[in-house]
mmCIF file of C-alpha atoms in Angstrom:
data_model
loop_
_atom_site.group_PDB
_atom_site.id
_atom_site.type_symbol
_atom_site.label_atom_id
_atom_site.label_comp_id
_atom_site.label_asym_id
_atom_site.label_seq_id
_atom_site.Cartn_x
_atom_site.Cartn_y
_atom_site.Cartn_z
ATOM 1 C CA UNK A 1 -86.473 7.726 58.032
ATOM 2 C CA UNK A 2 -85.197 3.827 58.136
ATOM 3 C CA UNK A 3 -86.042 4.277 54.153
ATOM 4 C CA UNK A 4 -83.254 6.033 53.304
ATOM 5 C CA UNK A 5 -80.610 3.973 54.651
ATOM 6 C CA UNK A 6 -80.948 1.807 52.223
ATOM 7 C CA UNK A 7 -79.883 4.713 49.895
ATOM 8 C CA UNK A 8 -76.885 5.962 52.462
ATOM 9 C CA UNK A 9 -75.485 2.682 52.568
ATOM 10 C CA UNK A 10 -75.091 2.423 49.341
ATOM 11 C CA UNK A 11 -73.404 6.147 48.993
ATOM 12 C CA UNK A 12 -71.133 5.012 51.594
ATOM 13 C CA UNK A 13 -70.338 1.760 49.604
ATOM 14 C CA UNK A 14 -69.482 4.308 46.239
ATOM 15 C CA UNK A 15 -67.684 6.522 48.310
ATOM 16 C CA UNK A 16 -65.037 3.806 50.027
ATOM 17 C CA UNK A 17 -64.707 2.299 46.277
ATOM 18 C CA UNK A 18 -61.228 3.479 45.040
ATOM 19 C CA UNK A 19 -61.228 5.621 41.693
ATOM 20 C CA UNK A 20 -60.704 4.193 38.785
ATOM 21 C CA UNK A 21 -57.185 4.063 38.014
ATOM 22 C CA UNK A 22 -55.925 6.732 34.879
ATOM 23 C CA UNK A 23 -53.718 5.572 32.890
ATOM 24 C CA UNK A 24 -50.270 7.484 32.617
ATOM 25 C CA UNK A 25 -49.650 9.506 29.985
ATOM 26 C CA UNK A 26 -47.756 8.424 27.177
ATOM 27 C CA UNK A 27 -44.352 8.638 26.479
ATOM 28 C CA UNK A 28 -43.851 11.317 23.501
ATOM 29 C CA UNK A 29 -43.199 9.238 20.329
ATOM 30 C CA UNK A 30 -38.832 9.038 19.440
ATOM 31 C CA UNK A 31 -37.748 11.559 17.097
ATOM 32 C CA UNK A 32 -36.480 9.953 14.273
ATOM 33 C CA UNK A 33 -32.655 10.455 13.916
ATOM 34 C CA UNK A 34 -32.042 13.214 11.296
ATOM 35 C CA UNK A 35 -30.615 11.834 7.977
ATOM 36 C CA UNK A 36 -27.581 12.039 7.450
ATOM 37 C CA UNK A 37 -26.895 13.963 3.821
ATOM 38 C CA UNK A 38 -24.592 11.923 1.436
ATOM 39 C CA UNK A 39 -21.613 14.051 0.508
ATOM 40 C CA UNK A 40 -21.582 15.950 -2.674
ATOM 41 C CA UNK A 41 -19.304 14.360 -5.750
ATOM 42 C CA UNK A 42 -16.916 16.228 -6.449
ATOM 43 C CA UNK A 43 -17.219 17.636 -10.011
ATOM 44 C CA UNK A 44 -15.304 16.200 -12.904
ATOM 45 C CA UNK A 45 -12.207 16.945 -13.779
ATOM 46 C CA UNK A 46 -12.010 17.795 -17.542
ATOM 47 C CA UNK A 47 -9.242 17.071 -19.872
ATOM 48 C CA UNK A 48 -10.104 19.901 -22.248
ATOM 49 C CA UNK A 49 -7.664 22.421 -20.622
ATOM 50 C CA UNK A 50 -4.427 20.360 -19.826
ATOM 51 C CA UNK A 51 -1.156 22.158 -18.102
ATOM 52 C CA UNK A 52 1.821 20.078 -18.388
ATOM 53 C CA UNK A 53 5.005 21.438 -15.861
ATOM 54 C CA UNK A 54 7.840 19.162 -15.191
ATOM 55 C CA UNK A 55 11.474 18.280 -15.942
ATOM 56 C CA UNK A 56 13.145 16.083 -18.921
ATOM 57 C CA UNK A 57 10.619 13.394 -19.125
ATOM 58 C CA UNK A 58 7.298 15.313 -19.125
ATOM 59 C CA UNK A 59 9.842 17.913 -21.981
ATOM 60 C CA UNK A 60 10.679 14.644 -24.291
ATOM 61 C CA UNK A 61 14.331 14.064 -23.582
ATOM 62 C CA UNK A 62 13.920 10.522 -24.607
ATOM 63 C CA UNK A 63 10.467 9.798 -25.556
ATOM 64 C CA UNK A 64 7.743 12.278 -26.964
ATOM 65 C CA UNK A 65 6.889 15.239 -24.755
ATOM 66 C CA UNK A 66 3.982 14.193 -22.173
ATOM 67 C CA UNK A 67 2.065 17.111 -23.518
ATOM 68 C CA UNK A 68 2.171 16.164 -27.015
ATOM 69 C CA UNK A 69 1.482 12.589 -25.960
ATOM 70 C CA UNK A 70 -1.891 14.069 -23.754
ATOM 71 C CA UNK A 71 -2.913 15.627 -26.962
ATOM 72 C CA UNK A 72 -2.892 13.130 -29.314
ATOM 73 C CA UNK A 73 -4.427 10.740 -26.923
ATOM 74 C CA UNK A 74 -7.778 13.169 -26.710
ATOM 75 C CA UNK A 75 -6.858 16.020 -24.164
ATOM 76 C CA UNK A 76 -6.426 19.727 -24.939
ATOM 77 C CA UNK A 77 -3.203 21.042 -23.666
ATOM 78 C CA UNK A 78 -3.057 24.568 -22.977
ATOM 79 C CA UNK A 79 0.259 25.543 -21.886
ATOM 80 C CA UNK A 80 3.330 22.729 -21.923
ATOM 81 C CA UNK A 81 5.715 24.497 -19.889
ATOM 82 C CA UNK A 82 8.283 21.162 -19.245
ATOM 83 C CA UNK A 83 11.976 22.502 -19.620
ATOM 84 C CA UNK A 84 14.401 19.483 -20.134
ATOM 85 C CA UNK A 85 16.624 22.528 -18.286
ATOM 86 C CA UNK A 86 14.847 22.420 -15.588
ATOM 87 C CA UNK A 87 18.145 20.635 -13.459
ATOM 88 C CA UNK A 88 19.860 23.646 -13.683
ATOM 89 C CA UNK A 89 17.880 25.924 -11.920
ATOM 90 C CA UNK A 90 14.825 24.196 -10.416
ATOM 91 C CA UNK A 91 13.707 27.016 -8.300
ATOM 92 C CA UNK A 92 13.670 29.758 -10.915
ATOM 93 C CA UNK A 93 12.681 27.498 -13.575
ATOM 94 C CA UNK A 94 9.721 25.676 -11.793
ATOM 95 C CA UNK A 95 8.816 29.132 -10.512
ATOM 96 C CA UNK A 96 8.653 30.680 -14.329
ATOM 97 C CA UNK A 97 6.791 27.174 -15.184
ATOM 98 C CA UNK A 98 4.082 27.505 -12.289
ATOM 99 C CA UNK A 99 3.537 31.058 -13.789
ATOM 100 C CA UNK A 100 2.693 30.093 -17.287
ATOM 101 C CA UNK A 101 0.786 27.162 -16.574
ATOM 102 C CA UNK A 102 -1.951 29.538 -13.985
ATOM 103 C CA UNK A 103 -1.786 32.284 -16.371
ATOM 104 C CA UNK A 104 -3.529 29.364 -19.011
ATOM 105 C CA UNK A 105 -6.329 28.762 -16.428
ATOM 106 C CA UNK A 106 -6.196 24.906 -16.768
ATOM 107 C CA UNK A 107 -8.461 21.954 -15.699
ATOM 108 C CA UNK A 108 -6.038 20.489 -14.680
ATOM 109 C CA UNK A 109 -1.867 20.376 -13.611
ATOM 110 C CA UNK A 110 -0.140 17.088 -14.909
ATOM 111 C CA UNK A 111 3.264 17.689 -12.637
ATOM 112 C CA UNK A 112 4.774 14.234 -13.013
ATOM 113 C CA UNK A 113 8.742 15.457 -12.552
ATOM 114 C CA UNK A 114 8.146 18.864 -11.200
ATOM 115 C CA UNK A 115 9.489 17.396 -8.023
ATOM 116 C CA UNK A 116 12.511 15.410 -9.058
ATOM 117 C CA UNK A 117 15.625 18.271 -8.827
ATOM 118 C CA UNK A 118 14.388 19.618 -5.809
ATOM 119 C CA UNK A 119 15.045 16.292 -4.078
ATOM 120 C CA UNK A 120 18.045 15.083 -6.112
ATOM 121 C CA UNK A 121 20.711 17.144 -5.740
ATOM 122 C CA UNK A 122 23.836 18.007 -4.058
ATOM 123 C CA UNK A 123 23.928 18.564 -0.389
ATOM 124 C CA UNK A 124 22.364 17.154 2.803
ATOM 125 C CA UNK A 125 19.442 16.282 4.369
ATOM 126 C CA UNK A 126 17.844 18.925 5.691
ATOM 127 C CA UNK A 127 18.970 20.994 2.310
ATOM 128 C CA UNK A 128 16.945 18.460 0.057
ATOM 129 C CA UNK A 129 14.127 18.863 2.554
ATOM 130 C CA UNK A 130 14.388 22.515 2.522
ATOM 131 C CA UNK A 131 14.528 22.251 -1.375
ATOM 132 C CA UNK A 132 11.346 20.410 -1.744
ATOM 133 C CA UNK A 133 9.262 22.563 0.819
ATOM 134 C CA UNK A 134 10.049 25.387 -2.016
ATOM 135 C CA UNK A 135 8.853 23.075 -4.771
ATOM 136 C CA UNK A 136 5.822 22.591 -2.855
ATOM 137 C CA UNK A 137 4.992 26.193 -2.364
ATOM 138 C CA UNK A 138 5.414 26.493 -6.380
ATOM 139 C CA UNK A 139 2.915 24.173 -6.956
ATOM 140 C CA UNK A 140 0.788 25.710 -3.919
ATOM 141 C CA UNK A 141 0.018 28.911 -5.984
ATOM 142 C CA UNK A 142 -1.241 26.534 -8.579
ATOM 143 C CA UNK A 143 -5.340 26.437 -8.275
ATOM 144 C CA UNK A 144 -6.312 23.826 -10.681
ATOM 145 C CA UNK A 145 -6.719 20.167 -9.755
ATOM 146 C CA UNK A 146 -2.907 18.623 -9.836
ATOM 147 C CA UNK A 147 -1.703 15.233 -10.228
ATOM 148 C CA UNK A 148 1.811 15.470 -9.050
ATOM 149 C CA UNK A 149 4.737 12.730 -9.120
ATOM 150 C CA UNK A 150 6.424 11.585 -6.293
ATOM 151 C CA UNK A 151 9.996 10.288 -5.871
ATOM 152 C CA UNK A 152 11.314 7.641 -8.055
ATOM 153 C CA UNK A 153 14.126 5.763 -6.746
ATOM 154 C CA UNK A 154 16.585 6.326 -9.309
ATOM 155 C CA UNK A 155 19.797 4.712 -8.068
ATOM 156 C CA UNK A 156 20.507 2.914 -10.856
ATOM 157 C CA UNK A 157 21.029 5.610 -13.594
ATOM 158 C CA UNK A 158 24.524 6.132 -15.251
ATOM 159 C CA UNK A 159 26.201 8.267 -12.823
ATOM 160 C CA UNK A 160 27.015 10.778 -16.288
ATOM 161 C CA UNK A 161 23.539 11.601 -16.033
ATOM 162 C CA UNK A 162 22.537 11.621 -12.283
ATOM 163 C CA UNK A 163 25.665 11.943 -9.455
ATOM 164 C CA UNK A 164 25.560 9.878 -6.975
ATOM 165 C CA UNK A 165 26.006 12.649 -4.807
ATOM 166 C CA UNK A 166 22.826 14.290 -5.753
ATOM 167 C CA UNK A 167 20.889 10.720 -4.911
ATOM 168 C CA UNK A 168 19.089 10.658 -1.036
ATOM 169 C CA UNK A 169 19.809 7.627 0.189
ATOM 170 C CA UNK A 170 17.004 5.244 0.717
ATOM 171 C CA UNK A 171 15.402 6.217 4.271
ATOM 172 C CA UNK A 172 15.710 10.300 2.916
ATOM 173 C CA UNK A 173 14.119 9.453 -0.114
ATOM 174 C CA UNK A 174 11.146 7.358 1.848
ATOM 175 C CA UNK A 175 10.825 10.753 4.414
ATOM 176 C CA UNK A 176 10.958 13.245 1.324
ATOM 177 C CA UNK A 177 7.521 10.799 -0.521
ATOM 178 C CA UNK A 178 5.862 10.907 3.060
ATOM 179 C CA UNK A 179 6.355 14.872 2.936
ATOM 180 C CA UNK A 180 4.806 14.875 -0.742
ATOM 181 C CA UNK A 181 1.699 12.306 0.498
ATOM 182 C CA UNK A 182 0.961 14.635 3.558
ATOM 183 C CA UNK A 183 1.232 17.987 1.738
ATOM 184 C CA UNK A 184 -1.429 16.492 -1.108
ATOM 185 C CA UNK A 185 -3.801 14.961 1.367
ATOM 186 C CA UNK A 186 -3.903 18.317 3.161
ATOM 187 C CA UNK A 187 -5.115 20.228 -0.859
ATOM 188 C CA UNK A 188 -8.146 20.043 -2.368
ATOM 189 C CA UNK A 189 -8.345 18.254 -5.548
ATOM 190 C CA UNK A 190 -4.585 16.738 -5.515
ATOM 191 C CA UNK A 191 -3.368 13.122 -6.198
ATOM 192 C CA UNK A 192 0.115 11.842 -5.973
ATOM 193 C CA UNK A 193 1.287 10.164 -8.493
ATOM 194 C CA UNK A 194 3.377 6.992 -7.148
ATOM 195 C CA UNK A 195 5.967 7.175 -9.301
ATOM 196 C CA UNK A 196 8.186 5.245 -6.681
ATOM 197 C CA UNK A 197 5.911 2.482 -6.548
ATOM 198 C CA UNK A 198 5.650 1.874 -9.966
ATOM 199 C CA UNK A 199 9.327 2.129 -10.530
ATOM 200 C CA UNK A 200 10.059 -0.275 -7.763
ATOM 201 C CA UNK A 201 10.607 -3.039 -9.735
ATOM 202 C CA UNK A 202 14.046 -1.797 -11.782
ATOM 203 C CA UNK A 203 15.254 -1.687 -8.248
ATOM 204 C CA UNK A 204 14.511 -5.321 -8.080
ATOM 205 C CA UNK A 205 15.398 -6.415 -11.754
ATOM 206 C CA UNK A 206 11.648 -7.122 -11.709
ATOM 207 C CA UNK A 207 8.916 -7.367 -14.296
ATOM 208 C CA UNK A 208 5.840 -5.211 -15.234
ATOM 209 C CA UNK A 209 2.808 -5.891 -16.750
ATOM 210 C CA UNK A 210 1.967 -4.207 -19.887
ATOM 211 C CA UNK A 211 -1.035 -5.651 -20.950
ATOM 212 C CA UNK A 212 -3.080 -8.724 -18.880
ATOM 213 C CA UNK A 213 -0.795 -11.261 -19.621
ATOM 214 C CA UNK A 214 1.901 -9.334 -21.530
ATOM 215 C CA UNK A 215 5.191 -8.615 -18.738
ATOM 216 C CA UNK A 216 8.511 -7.777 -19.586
ATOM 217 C CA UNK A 217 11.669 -7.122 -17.460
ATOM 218 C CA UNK A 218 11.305 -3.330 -15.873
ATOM 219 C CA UNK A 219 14.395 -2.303 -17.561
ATOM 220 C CA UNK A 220 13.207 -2.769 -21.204
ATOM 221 C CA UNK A 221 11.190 0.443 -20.627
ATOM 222 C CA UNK A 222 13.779 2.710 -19.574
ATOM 223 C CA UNK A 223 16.608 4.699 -21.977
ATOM 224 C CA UNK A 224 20.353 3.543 -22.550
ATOM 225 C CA UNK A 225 20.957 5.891 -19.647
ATOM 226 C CA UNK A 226 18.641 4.541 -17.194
ATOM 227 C CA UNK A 227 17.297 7.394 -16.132
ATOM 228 C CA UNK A 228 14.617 8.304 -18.307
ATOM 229 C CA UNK A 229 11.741 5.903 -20.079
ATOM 230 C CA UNK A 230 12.203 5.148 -23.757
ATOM 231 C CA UNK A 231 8.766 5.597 -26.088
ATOM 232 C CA UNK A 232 7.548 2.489 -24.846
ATOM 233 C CA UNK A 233 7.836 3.244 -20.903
ATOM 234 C CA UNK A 234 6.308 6.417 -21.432
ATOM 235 C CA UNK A 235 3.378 5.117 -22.333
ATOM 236 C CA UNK A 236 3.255 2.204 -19.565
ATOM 237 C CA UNK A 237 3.689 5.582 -17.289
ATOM 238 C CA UNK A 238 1.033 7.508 -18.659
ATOM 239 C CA UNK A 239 -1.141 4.694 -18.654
ATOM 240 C CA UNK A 240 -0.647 4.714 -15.488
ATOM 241 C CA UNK A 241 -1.541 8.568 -14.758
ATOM 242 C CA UNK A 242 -4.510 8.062 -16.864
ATOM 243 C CA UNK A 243 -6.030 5.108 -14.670
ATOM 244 C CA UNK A 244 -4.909 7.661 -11.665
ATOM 245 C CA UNK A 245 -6.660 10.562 -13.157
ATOM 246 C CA UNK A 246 -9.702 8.627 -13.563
ATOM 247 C CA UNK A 247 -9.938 6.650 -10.099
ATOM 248 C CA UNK A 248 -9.056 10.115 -7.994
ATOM 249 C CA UNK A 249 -10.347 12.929 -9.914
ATOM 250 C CA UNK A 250 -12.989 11.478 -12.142
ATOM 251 C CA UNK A 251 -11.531 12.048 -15.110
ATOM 252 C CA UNK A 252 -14.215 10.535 -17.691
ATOM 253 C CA UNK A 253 -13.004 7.093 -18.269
ATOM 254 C CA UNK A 254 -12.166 6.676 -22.096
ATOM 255 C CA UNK A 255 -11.319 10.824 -21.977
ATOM 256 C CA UNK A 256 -7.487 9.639 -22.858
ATOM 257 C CA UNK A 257 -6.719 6.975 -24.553
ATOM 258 C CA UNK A 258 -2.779 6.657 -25.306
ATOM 259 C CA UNK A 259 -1.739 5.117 -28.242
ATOM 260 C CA UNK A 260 0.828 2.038 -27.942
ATOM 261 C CA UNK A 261 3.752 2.653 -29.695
#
């Protein structure tokens, strides 16, 4: 018998041993954050299909008519429905121009006055902001990409031409461009057109820059009645749309190309 205790004290010694310790189980690998897809481009917008509605200076009253000019700068205008009438009955006229230019199916809407006589005319506030909401809805039916003008500042024209009483004053006129920014920003595929921005300087007897290096007084570019652009600030304004065109709706640069006169 005494030679197994040998062998029992040693199962006793393995028994009071502690297990070996197991390790935990690991902690289940991070998921790797989902990527985030990059959002589409928008398409181009072509200049092969080119609706021009507006008032006297998109119709030519004092310079060449903005669709002829879009033309012969390498667009393709399909329905130039600009009335230099257009003062006379903006709602009714803007409503018959809206018409022709969706029944063309255009790439685009170039709408750089469209806005101007329902803002300045006759009346009070709330009328000229009444007015404008029912420009707006014209160019709402409209389902081409638009580049539409906002509110010059247009104080200084010969009184023959514009009455002061059909001029908001300066805080209106501010409140009627906000209106314009917010109803754009709230439409696919629409830019404003700061027209009062790059007007500002005949308020100021200021300068402009024509070419890099090249400025001349703001006034030069405007007609004896100071109310719409001569041949020369036509093109400094459509320059202007063009770099628009091409920085907001992609507009292939080089697509236009507007000859100096």
């Amino acid at each position: 018998m005494m030679r197994w205790l040998p062998a029992l004290a040693l199962a006793a010694c393995a028994a009071s041993k502690p297990a070996p310790a197991v390790p935990p189980p690991a902690a289940p690998a991070a998921a790797a954050p989902a990527a985030i897809a990059s959002p589409t481009p928008l398409p181009a917008v072509m200049v092969d299909r080119v609706a021009v509605v507006g008032a006297s200076v998109s119709a030519g009253f004092t310079a060449p008519r903005v669709a002829a000019a879009i033309a012969a700068a390498g667009g393709a205008v399909v329905a130039d429905a600009a009335d230099v009438w257009m003062f006379r009955d903006p709602d009714g006229n803007g409503a018959a121009q809206v018409a022709a230019a969706t029944a063309a199916a255009p790439s685009v809407v170039v709408a750089i006055d469209f806005l101007f006589w329902f803002a300045y005319q006759p009346g009070d506030a709330a009328a000229r902001a009444a007015s404008l909401e029912r420009g707006l809805a014209l160019l709402a039916r409209l389902d081409a990409p638009l580049a539409v003008g906002d509110l010059a500042d247009m104080r200084g024209a010969d009184p023959r031409m514009l009455a002061p009483a059909a001029v908001p004053p300066a805080d209106e006129l501010a409140a009627l461009n906000a209106r314009i920014r917010a109803w754009a920003a709230a439409r696919p595929r629409t830019i404003v057109l700061p027209l009062a921005a790059w007007t500002a300087p005949l308020l100021a007897d200021g300068e402009v820059e024509l070419a890099p290096g090249e400025r001349v007084p703001a006034a030069t570019l405007l007609f004896l009645d100071h109310l719409h652009p001569n041949p020369l600030g036509l093109w400094y304004l459509l320059t202007r749309v063009d770099a628009a065109l091409e920085a907001d709706l992609a507009v292939a640069p080089g697509a236009l190309v507007f000859a100096r006169p």
